[in-house]
PDB file of N, CA and C in Angstrom:
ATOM      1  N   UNK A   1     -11.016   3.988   2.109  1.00 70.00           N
ATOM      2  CA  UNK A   1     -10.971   4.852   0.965  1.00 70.00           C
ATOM      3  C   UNK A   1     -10.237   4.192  -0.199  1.00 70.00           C
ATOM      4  N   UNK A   2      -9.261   3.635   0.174  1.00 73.00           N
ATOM      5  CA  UNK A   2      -8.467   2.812  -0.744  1.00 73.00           C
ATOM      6  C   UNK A   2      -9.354   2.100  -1.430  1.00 73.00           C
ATOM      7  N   UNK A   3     -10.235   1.051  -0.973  1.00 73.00           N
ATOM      8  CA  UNK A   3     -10.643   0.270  -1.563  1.00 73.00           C
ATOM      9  C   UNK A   3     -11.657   0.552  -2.314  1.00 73.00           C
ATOM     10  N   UNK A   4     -12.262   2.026  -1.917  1.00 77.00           N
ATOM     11  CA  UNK A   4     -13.545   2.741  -3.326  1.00 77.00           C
ATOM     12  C   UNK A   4     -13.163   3.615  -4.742  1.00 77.00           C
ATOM     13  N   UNK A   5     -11.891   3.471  -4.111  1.00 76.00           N
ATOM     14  CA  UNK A   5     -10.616   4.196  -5.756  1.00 76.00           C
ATOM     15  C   UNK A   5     -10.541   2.704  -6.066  1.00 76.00           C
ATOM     16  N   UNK A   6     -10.434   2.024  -5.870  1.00 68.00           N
ATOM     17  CA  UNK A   6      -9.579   0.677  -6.660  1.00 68.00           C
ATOM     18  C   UNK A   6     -11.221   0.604  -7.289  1.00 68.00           C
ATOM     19  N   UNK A   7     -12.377   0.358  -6.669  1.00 73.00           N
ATOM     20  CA  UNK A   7     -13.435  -0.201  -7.219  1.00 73.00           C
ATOM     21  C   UNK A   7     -13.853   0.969  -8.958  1.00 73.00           C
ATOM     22  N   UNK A   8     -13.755   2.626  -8.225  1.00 74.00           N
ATOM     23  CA  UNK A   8     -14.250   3.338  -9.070  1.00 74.00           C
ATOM     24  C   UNK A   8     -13.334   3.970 -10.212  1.00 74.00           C
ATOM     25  N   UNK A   9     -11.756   2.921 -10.206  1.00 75.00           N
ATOM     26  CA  UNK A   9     -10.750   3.334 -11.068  1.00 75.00           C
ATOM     27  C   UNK A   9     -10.860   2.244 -12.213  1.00 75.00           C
ATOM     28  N   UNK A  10     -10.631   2.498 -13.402  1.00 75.00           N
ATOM     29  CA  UNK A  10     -10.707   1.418 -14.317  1.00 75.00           C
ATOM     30  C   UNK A  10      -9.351   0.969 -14.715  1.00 75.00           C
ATOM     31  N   UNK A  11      -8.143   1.311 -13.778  1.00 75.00           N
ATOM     32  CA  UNK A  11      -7.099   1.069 -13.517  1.00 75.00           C
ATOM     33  C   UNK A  11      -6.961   0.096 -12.990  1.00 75.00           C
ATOM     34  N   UNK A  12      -5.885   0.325 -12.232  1.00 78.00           N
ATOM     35  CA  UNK A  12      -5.178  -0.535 -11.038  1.00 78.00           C
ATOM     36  C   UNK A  12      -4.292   0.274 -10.026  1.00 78.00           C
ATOM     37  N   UNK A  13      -5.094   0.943  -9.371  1.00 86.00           N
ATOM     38  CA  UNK A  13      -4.109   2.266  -8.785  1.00 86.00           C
ATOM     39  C   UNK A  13      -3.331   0.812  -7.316  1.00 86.00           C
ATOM     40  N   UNK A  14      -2.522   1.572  -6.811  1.00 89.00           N
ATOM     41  CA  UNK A  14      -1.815   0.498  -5.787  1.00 89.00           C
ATOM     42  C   UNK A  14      -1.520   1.495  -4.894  1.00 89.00           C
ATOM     43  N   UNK A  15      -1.936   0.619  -3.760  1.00 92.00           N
ATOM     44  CA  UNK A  15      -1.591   1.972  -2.563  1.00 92.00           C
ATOM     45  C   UNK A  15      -0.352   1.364  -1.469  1.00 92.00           C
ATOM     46  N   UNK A  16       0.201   2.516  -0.655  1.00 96.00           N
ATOM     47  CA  UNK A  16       0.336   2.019   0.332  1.00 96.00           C
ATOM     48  C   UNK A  16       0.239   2.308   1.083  1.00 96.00           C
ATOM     49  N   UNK A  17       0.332   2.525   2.545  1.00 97.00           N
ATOM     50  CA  UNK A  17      -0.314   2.777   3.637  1.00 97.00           C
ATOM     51  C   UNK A  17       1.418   2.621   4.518  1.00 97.00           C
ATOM     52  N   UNK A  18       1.071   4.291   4.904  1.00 97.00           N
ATOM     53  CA  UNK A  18       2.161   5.153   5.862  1.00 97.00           C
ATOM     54  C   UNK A  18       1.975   5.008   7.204  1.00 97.00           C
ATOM     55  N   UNK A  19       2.245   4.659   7.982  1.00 98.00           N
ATOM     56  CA  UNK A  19       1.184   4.586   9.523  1.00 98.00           C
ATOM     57  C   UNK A  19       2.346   4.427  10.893  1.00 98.00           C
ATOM     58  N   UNK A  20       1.804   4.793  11.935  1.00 98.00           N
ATOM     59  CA  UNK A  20       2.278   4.193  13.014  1.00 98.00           C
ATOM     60  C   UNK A  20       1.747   3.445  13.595  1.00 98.00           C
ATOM     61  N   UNK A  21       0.536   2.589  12.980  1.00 98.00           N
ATOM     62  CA  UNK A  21       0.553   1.536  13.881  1.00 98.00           C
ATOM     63  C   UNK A  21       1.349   0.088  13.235  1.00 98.00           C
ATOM     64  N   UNK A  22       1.994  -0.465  13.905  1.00 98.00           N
ATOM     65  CA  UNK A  22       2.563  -1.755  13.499  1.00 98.00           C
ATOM     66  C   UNK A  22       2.244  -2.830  13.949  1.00 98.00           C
ATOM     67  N   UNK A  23       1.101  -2.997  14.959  1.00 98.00           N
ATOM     68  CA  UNK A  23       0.224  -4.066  15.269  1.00 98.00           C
ATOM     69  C   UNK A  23       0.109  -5.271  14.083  1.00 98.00           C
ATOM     70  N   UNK A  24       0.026  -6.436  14.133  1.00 98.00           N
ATOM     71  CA  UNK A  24      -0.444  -7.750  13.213  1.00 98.00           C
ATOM     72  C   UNK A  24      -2.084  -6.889  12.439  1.00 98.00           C
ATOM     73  N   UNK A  25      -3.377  -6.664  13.460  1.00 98.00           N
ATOM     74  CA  UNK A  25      -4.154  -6.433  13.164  1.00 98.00           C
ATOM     75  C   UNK A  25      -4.695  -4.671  12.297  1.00 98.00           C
ATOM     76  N   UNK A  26      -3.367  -4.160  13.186  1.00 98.00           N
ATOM     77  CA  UNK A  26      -3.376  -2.811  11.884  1.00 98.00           C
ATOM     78  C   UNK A  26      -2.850  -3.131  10.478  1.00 98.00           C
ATOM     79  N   UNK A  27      -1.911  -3.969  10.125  1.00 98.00           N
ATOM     80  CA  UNK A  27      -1.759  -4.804   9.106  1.00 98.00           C
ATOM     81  C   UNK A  27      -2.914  -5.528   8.164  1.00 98.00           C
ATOM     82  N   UNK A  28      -3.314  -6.219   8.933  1.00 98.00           N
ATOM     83  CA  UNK A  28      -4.758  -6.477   8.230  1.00 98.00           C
ATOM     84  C   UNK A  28      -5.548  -5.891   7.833  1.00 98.00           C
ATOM     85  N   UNK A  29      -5.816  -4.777   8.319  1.00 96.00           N
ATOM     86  CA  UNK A  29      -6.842  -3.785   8.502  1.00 96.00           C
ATOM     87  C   UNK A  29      -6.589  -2.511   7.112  1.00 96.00           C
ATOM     88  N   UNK A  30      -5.243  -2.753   6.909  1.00 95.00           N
ATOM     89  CA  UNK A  30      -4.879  -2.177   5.574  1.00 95.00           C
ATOM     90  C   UNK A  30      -4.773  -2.994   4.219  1.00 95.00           C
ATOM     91  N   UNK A  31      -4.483  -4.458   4.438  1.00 94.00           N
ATOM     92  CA  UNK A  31      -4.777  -5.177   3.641  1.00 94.00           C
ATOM     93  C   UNK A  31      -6.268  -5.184   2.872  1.00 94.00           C
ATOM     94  N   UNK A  32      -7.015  -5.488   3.804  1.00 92.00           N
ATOM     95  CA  UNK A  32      -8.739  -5.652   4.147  1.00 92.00           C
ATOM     96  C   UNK A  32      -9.355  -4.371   3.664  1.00 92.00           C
ATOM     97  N   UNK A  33      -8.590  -2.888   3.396  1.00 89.00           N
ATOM     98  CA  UNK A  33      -9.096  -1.963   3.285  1.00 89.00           C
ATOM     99  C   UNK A  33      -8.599  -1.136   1.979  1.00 89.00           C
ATOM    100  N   UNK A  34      -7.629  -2.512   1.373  1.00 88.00           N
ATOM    101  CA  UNK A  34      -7.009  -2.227  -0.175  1.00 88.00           C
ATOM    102  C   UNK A  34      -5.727  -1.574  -0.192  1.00 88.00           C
ATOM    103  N   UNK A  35      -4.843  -1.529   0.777  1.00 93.00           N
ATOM    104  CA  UNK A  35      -3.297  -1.409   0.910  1.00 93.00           C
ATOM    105  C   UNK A  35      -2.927  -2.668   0.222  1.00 93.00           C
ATOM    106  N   UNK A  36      -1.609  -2.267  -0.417  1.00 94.00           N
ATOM    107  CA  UNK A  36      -0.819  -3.527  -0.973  1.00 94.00           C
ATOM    108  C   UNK A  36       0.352  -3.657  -0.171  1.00 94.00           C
ATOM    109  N   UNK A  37       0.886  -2.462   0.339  1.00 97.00           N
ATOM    110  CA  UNK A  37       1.674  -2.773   1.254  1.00 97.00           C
ATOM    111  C   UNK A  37       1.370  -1.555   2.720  1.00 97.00           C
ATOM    112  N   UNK A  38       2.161  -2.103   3.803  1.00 98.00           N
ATOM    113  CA  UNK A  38       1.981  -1.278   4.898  1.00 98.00           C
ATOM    114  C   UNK A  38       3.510  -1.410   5.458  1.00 98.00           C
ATOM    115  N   UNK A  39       3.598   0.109   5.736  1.00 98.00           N
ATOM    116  CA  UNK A  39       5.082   0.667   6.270  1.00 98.00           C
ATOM    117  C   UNK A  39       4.460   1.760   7.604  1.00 98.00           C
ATOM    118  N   UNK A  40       5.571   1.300   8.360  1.00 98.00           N
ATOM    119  CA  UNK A  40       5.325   1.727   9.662  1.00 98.00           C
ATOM    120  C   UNK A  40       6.571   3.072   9.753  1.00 98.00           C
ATOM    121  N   UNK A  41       5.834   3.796  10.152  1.00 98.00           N
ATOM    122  CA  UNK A  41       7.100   5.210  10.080  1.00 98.00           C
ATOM    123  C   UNK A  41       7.656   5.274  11.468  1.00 98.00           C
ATOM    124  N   UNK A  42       9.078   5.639  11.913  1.00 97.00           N
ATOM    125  CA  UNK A  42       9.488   6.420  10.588  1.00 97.00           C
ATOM    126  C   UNK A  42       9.779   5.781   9.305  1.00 97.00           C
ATOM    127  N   UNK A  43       9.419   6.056   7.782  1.00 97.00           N
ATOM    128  CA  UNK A  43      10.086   5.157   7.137  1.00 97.00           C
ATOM    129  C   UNK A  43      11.450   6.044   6.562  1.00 97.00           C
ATOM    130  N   UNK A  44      12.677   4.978   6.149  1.00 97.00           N
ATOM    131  CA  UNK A  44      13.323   5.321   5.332  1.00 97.00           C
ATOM    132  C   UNK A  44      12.694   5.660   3.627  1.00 97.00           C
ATOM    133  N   UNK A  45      13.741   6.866   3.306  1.00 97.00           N
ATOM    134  CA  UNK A  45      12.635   7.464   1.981  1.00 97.00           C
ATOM    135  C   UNK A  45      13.411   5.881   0.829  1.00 97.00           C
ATOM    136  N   UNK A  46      14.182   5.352   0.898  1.00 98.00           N
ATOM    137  CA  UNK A  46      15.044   3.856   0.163  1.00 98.00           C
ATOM    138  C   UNK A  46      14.091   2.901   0.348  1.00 98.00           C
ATOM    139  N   UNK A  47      13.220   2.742   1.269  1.00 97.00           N
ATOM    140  CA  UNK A  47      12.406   1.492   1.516  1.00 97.00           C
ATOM    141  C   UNK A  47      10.982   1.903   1.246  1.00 97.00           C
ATOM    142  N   UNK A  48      10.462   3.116   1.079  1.00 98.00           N
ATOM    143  CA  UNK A  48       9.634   3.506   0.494  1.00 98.00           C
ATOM    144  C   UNK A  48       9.567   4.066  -1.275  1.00 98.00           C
ATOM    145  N   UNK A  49      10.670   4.285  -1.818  1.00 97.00           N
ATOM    146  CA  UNK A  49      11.245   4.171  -3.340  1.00 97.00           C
ATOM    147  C   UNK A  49      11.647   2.395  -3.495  1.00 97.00           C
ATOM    148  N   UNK A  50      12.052   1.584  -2.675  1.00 97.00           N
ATOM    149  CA  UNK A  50      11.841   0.206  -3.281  1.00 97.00           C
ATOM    150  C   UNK A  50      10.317  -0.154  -3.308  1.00 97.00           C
ATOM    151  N   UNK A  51       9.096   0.018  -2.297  1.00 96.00           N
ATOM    152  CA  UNK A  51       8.254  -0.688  -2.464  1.00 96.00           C
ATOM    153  C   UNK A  51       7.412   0.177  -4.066  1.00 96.00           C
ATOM    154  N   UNK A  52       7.587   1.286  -3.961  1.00 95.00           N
ATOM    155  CA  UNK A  52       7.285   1.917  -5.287  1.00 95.00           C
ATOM    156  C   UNK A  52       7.410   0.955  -6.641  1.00 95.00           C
ATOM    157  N   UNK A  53       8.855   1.123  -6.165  1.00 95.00           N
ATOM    158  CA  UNK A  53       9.245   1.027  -7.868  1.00 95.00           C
ATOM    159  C   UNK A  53       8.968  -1.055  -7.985  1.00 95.00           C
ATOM    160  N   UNK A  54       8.901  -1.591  -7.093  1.00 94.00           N
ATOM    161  CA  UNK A  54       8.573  -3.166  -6.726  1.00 94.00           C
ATOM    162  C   UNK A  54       6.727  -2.802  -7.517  1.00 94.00           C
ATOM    163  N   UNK A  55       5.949  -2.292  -6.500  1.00 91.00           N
ATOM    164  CA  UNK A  55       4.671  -2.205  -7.012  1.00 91.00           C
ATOM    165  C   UNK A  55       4.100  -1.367  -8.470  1.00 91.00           C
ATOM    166  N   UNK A  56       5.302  -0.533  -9.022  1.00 89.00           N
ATOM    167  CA  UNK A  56       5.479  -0.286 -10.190  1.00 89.00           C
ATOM    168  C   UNK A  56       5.797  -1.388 -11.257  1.00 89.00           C
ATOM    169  N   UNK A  57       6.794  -2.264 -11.064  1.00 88.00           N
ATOM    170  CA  UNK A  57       6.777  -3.502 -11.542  1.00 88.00           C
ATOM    171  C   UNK A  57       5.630  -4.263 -11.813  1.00 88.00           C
ATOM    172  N   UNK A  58       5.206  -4.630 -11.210  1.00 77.00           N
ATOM    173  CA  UNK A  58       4.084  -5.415 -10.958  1.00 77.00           C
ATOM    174  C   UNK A  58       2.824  -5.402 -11.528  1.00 77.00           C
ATOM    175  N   UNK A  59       2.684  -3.340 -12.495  1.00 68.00           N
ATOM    176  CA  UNK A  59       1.522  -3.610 -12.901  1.00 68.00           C
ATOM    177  C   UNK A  59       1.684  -4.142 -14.165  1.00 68.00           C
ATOM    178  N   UNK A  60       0.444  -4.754 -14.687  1.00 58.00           N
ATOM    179  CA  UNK A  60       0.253  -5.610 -15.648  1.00 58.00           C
ATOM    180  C   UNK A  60       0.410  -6.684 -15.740  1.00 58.00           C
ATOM    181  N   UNK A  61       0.630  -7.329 -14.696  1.00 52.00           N
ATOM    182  CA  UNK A  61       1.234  -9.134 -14.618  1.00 52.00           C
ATOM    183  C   UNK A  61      -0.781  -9.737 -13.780  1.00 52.00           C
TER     184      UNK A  61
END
């Protein structure tokens, strides 16, 4: 789904992906499917407000 918002946005929306799986290949599989980042829960709400405000940074470069 990620990756048909990124195609049908004339943005740059950035996702990330909440999950319990922490496998190498569930990793990929969010990469591959338009995650920019992947966090394995439980997450801390500090490490999910850093990757924010990190991938908030970032747009426009």
């Amino acid at each position: 789904m990620a990756r048909r918002v990124v195609q049908l946005s004339p943005g740059h929306p950035r996702f990330i992906a909440l999950t319990g799986y922490g496998e190498q290949t569930a990793r990929q599989r969010s990469k591959r499917t338009g995650f920019e980042v992947h966090l394995v829960k439980p997450v801390r709400m500090d490490q999910l407000a850093d990757e924010v405000v990190r991938l908030s940074a970032d747009v426009g470069r």
